CSV table of C-alpha atoms in Angstrom, one decimal:
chain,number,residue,atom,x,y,z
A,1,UNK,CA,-80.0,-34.2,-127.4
A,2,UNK,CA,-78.7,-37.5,-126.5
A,3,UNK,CA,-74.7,-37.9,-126.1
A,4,UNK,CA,-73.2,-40.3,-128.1
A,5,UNK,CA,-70.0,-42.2,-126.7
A,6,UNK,CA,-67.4,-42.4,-128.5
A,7,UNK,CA,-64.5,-44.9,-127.9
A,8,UNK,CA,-61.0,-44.1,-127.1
A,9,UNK,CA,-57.9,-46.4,-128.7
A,10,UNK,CA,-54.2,-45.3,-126.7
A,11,UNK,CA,-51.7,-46.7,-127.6
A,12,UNK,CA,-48.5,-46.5,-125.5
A,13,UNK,CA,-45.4,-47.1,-127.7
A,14,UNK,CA,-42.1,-47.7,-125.4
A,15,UNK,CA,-38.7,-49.3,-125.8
A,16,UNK,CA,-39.2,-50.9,-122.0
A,17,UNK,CA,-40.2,-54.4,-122.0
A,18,UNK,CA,-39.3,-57.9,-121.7
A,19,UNK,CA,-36.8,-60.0,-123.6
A,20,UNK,CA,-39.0,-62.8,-123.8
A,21,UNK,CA,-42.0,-60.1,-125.2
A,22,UNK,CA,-44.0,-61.5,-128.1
A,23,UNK,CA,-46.5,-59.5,-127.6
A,24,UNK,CA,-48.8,-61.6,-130.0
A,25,UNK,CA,-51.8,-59.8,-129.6
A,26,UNK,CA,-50.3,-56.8,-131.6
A,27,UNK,CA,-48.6,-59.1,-133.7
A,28,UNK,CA,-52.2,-60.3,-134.7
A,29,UNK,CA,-53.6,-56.5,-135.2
A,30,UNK,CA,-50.8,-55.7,-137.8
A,31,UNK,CA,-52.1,-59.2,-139.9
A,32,UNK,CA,-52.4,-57.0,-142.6
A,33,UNK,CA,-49.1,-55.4,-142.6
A,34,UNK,CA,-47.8,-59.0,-142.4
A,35,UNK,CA,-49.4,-59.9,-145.3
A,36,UNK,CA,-48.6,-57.2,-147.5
A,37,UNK,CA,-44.8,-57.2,-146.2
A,38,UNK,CA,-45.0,-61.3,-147.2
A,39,UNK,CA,-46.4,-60.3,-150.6
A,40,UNK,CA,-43.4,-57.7,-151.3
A,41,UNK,CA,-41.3,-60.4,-150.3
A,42,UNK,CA,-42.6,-62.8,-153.0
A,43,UNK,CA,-43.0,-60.2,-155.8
A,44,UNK,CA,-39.7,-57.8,-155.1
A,45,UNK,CA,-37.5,-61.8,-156.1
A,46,UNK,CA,-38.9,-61.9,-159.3
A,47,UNK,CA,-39.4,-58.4,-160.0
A,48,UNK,CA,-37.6,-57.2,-163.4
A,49,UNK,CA,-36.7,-61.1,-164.3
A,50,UNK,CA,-37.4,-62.6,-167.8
A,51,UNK,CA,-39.0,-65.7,-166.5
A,52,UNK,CA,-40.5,-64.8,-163.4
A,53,UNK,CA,-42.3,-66.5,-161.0
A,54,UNK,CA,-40.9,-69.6,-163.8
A,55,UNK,CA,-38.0,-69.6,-161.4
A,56,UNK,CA,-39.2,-71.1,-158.7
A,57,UNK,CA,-39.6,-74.3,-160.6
A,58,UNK,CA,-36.1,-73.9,-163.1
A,59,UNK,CA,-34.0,-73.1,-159.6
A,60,UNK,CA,-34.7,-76.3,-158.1
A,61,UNK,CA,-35.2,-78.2,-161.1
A,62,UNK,CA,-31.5,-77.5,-162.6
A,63,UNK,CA,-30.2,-77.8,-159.1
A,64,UNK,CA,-31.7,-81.3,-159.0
A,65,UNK,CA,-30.5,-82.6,-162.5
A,66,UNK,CA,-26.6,-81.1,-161.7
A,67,UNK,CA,-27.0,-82.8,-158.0
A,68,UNK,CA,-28.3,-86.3,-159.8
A,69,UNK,CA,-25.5,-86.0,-162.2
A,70,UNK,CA,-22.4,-85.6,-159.8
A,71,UNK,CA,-23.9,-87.5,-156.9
A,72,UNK,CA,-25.8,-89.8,-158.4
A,73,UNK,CA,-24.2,-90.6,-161.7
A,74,UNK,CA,-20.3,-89.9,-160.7
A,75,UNK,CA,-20.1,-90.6,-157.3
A,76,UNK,CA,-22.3,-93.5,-157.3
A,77,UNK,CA,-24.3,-91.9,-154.7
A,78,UNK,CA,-27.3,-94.1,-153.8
A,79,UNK,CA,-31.0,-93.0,-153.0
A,80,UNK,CA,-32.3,-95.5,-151.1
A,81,UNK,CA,-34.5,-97.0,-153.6
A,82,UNK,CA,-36.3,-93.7,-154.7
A,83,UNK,CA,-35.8,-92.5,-158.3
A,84,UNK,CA,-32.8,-90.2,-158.4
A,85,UNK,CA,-34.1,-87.0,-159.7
A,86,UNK,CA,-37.3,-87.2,-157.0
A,87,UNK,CA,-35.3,-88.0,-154.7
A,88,UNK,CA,-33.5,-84.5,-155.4
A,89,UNK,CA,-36.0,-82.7,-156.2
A,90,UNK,CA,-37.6,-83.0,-153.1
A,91,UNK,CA,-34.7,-83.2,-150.6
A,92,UNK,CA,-33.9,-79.6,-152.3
A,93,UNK,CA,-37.4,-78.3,-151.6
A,94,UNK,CA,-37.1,-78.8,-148.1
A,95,UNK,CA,-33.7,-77.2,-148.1
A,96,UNK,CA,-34.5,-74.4,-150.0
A,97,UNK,CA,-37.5,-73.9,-147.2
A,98,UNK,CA,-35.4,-73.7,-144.2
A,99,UNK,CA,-32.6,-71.9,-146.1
A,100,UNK,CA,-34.7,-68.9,-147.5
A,101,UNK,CA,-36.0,-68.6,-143.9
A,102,UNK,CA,-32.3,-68.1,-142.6
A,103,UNK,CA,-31.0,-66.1,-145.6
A,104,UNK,CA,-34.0,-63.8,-146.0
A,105,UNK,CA,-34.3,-63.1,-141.9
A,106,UNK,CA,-30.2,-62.6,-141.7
A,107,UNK,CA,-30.3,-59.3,-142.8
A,108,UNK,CA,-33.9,-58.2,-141.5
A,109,UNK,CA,-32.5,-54.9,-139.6
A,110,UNK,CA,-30.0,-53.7,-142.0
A,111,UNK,CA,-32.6,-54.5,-145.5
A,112,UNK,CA,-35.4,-52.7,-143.3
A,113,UNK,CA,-33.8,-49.7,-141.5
A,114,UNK,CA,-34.8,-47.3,-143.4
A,115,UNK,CA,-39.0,-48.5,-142.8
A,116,UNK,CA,-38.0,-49.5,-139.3
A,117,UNK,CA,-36.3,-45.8,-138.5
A,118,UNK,CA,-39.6,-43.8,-139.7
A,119,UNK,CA,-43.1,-45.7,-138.4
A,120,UNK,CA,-44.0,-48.3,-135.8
A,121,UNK,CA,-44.7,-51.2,-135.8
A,122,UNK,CA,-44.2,-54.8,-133.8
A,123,UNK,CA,-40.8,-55.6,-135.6
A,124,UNK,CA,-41.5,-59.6,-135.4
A,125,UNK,CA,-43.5,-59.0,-138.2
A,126,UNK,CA,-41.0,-58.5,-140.8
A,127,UNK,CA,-39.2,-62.1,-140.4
A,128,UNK,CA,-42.6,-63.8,-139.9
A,129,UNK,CA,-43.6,-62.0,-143.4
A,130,UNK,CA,-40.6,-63.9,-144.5
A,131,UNK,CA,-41.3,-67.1,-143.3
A,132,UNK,CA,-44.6,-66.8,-145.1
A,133,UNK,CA,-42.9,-66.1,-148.4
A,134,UNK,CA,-40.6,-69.0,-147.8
A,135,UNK,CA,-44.0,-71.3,-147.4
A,136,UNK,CA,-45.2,-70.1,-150.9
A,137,UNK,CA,-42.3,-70.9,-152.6
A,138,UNK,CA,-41.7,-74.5,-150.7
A,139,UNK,CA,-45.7,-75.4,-151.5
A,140,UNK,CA,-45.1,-74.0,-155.3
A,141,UNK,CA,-42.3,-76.1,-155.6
A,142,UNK,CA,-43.8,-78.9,-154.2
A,143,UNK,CA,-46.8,-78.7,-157.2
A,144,UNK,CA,-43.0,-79.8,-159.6
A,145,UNK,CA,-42.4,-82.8,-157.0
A,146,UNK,CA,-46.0,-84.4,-157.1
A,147,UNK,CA,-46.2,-84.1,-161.1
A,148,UNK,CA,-42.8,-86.2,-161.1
A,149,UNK,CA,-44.0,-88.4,-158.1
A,150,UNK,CA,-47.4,-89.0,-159.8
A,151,UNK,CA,-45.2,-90.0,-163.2
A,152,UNK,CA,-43.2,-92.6,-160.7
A,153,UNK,CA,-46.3,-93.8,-158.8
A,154,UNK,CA,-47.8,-94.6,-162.0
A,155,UNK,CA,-44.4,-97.0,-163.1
A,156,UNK,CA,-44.5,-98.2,-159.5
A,157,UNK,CA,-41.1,-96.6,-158.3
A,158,UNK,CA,-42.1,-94.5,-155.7
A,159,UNK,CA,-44.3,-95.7,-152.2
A,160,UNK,CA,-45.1,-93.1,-150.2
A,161,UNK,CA,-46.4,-93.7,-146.3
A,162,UNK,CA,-49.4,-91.1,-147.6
A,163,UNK,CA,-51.0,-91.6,-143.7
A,164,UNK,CA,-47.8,-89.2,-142.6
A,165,UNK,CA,-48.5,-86.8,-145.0
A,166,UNK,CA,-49.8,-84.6,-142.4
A,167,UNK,CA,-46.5,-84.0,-141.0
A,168,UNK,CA,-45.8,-82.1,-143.7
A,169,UNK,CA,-47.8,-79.0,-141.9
A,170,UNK,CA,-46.3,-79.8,-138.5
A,171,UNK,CA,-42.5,-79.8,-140.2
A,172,UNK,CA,-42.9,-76.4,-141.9
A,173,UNK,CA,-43.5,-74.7,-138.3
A,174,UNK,CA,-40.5,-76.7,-137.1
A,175,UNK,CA,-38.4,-75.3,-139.7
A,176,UNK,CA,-39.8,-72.2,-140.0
A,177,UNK,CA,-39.4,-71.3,-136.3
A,178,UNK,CA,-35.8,-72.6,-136.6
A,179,UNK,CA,-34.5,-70.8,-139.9
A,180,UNK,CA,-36.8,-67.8,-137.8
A,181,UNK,CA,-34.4,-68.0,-134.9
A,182,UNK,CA,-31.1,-68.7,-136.3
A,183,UNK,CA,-31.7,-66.0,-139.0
A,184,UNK,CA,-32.8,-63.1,-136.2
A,185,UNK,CA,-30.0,-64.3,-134.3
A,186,UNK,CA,-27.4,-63.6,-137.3
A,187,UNK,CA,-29.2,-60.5,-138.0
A,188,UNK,CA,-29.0,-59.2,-134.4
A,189,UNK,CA,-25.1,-59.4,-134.9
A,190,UNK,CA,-24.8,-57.7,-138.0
A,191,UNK,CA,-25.8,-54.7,-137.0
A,192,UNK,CA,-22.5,-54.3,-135.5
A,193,UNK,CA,-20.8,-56.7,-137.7
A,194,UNK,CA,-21.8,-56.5,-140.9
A,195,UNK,CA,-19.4,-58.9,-142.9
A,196,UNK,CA,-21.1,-61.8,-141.0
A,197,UNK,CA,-23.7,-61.1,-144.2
A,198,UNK,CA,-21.3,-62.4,-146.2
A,199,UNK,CA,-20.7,-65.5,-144.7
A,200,UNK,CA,-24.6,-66.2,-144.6
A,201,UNK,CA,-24.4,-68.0,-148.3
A,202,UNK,CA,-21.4,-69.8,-147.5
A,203,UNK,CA,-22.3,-71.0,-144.1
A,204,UNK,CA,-25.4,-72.5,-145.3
A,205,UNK,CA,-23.6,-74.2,-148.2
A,206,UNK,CA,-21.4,-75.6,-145.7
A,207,UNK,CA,-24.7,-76.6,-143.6
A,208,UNK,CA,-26.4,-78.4,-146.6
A,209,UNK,CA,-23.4,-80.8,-146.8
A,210,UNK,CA,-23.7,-81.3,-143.3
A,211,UNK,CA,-27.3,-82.9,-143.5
A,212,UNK,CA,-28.4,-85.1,-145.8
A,213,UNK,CA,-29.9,-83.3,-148.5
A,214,UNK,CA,-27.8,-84.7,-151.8
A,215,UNK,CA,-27.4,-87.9,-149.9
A,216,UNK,CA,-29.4,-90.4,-147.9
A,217,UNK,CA,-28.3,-90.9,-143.9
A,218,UNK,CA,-28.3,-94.7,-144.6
A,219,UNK,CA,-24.9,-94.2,-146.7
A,220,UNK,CA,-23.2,-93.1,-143.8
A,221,UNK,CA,-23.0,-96.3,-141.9
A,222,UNK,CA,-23.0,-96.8,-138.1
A,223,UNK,CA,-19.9,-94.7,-137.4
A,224,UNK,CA,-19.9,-91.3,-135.2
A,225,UNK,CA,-20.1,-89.0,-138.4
A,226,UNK,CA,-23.9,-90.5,-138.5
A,227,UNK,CA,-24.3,-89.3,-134.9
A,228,UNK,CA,-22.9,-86.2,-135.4
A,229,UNK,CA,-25.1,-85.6,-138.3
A,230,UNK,CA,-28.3,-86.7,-136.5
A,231,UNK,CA,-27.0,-84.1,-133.5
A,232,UNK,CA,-28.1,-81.1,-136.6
A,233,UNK,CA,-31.2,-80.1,-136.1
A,234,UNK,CA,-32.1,-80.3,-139.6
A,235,UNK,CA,-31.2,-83.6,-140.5
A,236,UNK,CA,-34.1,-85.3,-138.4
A,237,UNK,CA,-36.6,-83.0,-140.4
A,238,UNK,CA,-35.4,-84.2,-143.6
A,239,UNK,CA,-35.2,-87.4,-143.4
A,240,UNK,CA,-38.7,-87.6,-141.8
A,241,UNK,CA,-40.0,-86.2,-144.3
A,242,UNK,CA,-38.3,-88.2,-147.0
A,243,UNK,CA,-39.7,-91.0,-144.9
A,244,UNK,CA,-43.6,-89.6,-145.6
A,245,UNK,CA,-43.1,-88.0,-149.0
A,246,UNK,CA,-41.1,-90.9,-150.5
A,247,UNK,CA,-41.8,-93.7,-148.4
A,248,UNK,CA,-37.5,-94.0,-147.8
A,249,UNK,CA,-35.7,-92.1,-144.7
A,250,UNK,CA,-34.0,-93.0,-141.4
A,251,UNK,CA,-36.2,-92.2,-138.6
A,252,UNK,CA,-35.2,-91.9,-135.4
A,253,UNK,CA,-37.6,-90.4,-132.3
A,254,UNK,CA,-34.8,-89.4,-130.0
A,255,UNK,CA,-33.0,-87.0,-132.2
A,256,UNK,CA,-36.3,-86.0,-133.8
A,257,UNK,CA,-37.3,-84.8,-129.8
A,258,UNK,CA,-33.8,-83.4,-130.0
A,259,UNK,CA,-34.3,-81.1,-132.8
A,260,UNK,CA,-37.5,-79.9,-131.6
A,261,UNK,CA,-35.7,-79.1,-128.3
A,262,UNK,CA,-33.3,-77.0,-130.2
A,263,UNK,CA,-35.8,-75.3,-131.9
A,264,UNK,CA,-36.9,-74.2,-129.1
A,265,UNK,CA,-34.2,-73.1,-127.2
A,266,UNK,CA,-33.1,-70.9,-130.6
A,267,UNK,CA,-35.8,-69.8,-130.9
A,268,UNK,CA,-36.1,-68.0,-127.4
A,269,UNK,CA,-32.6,-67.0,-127.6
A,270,UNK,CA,-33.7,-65.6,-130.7
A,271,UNK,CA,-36.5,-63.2,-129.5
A,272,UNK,CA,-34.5,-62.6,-126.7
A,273,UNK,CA,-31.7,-61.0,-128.6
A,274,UNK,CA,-33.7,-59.9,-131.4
A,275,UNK,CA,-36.2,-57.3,-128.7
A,276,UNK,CA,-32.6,-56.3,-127.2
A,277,UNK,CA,-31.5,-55.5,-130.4
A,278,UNK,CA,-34.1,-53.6,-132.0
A,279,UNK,CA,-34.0,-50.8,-129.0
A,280,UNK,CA,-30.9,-49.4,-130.3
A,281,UNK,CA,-30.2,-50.8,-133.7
A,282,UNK,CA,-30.6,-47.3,-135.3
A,283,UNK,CA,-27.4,-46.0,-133.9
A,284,UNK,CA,-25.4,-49.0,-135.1
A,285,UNK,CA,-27.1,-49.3,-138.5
């Protein structure tokens, strides 16, 4: 009687490894778990709501027509051009984007301890899941934009530079890897400190002011307040975008190269913290 092999999967499980560890192999195996943790994401926000999913498009919607109101109509806020509630609407998508992927990975030890203190599993998946949900809900979002943007291309309102379109895919790594890295950063820390949660929301209320989001760069002028605005790493992003999706936007390569370097460098620090961290976060949690 013939032997049949068998094969033999170990699997060595051990809190002993590098900082700098991504360990994206493993990542890869546990695709699944990814994408059911990125569908819980998605479904647990509109779970038990009267409108639902609707929210995604009312959310930014209302946002945009209060923003166009004060900004545009009482502050005399210009938009370069682009009709006032596009220019909003969009601008707001992009923010939304790179603030759920802060918000949502800022509490990623403390929301998941519980799942975290029972089973293995490579913990990077958990704020990639919630990157992923953050991409849905920017490319919904985005289906509201083009059905205004087609009503302004056909008055003639709106030109677009559609050949950078494509940047579009390229920018929602960018600002997905940095809303990854500052949000596993903050969530690192409040493990120990956990009223740094609460100043999450206000922080990045306080960061949307600092880019331009509900304005256009071009208002600011010349002056160092526009140089310390293109130092944020966020505000290069925007406005490049604004430049492809709308065809208006201050572009400028240096800071753009700049942003991408401090995407970087945050997002090491990031991962660096983040495997340190999730050694001994069960005694702190």
């Amino acid at each position: 009687m013939a032997n049949s092999s068998q094969n033999t999967y170990h699997t060595h499980i051990s809190s002993k490894h590098r900082l700098l560890d991504l360990n994206l192999k493993e990542v890869w195996r546990y695709r699944d778990l990814i994408a059911m943790f990125t569908r819980r994401s998605f479904v647990v926000t509109f779970k038990q709501t009267i409108l639902g999913p609707a929210w995604i498009f009312l959310t930014p919607l209302f946002s945009s027509i209060v923003h166009a109101f004060v900004f545009g109509g009482i502050a005399g806020i210009g938009t370069e051009g682009v009709p006032t509630l596009l220019f909003y609407l969009f601008s707001n998508a992009v923010w939304s984007y790179f603030s759920s992927c802060v918000v949502s990975n800022a509490n990623t030890f403390t929301a998941n301890a519980y799942v975290f203190g029972k089973v293995y599993f490579p913990r990077l998946t958990t704020p990639i899941s919630n990157v992923l949900s953050a991409v849905i809900r920017f490319l919904i979002q985005m289906l509201l934009v083009l059905l205004f943007m087609a009503y302004f291309l056909l008055k003639g309102e709106v030109a677009p530079n559609w050949y950078l379109w494509g940047i579009l895919l390229v920018e929602l790594v960018h600002l997905g890897i940095l809303g990854m890295g500052f949000g596993i950063i903050i969530s690192s820390m409040t493990t120990k400190y956990r009223d740094l949660s609460v100043l999450v929301d206000f922080g990045m209320s306080l960061w949307m002011y600092a880019t331009p989001v509900v304005y256009p760069l071009s208002t600011l002028g010349e002056g160092w307040v526009r140089t310390l605005l293109l130092l944020n790493p966020v505000t290069s992003s925007v406005e490049l975008l604004r430049y492809a999706v709308l065809g208006e936007g201050s572009v400028c390569l240096g800071y753009y190269a700049l942003s991408w370097a401090v995407t970087f460098a945050v997002a090491v620090l990031g991962i660096m913290i983040f495997n340190k961290v999730e050694r001994t976060f069960m005694d702190t949690v």
